[in-house]
């Protein structure tokens, strides 16, 4: 897959979520909150994910004491009018060949991140 290529609809995506932060994960249910699927201001409207078939859960989660990992289908991303683009990272110090970006979020629409959160299953 070439950098900038659209990620296939049949791919599964992985999203890392802070384990103990109530803003990103409901401590009662263990489910991610919609905020876990909202790009932060410094992310310029892009939500980072990993393409599951290009990584392992251990590599994707990085620090299991700090993060949990959630899986969801790229089909839902496209169904919501978002895009997902392959964007591997290789800085020399850090490499992630599974990295992708979801874009197309409307800052005023909280329903899209909520749907992604509901569709995500813990790995």
XYZ file of C-alpha atoms in Angstrom:
123
model
C 0.000 0.000 0.000
C 1.330 3.434 -0.931
C 1.357 6.401 1.406
C -1.789 8.453 0.817
C -3.764 5.503 -0.549
C -7.300 5.004 0.741
C -7.596 2.197 3.274
C -9.889 -0.579 2.058
C -13.420 -0.789 3.409
C -12.858 -4.383 4.511
C -9.972 -3.475 6.810
C -10.244 -3.372 10.583
C -8.811 -0.362 12.368
C -7.353 -0.105 15.867
C -7.644 2.938 18.127
C -5.682 3.399 21.341
C -7.667 4.844 24.252
C -6.433 6.031 27.633
C -7.272 3.352 30.169
C -7.930 5.418 33.293
C -9.141 8.729 31.891
C -12.920 9.117 32.331
C -13.013 11.504 29.393
C -12.022 8.699 27.000
C -13.379 5.564 28.655
C -16.402 5.001 30.863
C -15.051 3.294 34.009
C -18.406 1.615 34.712
C -18.932 0.026 31.301
C -15.369 -0.089 29.958
C -16.670 1.335 26.672
C -14.837 4.168 24.941
C -16.577 7.534 25.009
C -17.205 9.596 21.907
C -14.324 11.837 22.962
C -11.914 8.959 22.228
C -12.921 9.355 18.571
C -12.693 13.136 18.293
C -9.478 14.559 16.840
C -7.704 16.812 19.323
C -7.093 20.440 18.273
C -3.387 19.726 17.661
C -4.343 16.854 15.299
C -5.798 19.252 12.697
C -8.994 17.255 12.229
C -7.193 13.916 11.763
C -7.819 10.866 13.945
C -4.915 8.426 14.171
C -5.511 4.682 13.908
C -3.582 1.575 12.973
C -4.573 -0.871 10.248
C -4.990 -4.150 12.118
C -3.515 -6.477 9.489
C -0.285 -4.447 9.404
C 0.449 -4.623 13.135
C -0.098 -6.637 16.294
C -2.212 -5.644 19.281
C 0.942 -5.435 21.404
C 2.647 -3.042 19.012
C -0.491 -0.950 18.468
C -1.251 -0.451 22.161
C 2.381 0.509 22.992
C 1.843 0.665 26.762
C -0.817 -1.735 28.128
C -0.633 -0.086 31.559
C -1.673 3.244 30.059
C -3.869 2.316 27.057
C -6.582 -0.061 25.876
C -7.101 -0.973 22.256
C -10.402 -0.919 20.368
C -11.218 -2.417 16.959
C -13.756 -1.143 14.450
C -14.390 -1.642 10.758
C -13.303 0.811 8.109
C -16.749 0.243 6.537
C -18.321 2.359 9.258
C -15.777 5.131 8.613
C -16.817 5.385 4.966
C -20.514 4.935 5.788
C -20.252 8.018 8.018
C -18.815 10.097 5.171
C -15.268 10.072 6.535
C -12.104 8.996 4.733
C -9.241 6.802 5.891
C -5.803 7.191 4.345
C -2.647 5.136 4.789
C 0.065 7.346 6.335
C 3.006 5.231 7.587
C 5.493 6.867 9.941
C 9.258 6.436 9.742
C 11.189 9.173 11.506
C 14.318 7.114 12.027
C 13.583 7.042 15.759
C 10.012 5.794 15.479
C 8.437 3.557 12.861
C 4.787 2.611 12.456
C 3.979 0.990 9.119
C 0.333 0.409 10.182
C -0.499 4.083 10.750
C -3.516 5.659 9.043
C -5.560 8.824 9.426
C -9.313 9.301 9.478
C -10.432 12.703 8.192
C -13.616 14.548 7.340
C -14.953 15.223 10.829
C -17.384 18.095 11.319
C -16.427 19.896 14.546
C -20.102 20.556 15.274
C -21.312 16.974 14.779
C -20.842 14.882 17.907
C -22.881 11.977 16.532
C -20.093 10.644 14.260
C -17.564 10.117 17.083
C -20.361 8.625 19.223
C -21.202 6.096 16.500
C -17.530 5.122 16.138
C -17.315 4.652 19.920
C -20.401 2.427 19.949
C -19.107 0.288 17.090
C -15.652 -0.206 18.640
C -14.931 -3.445 20.485
C -12.090 -3.896 22.931
C -9.259 -6.056 21.642
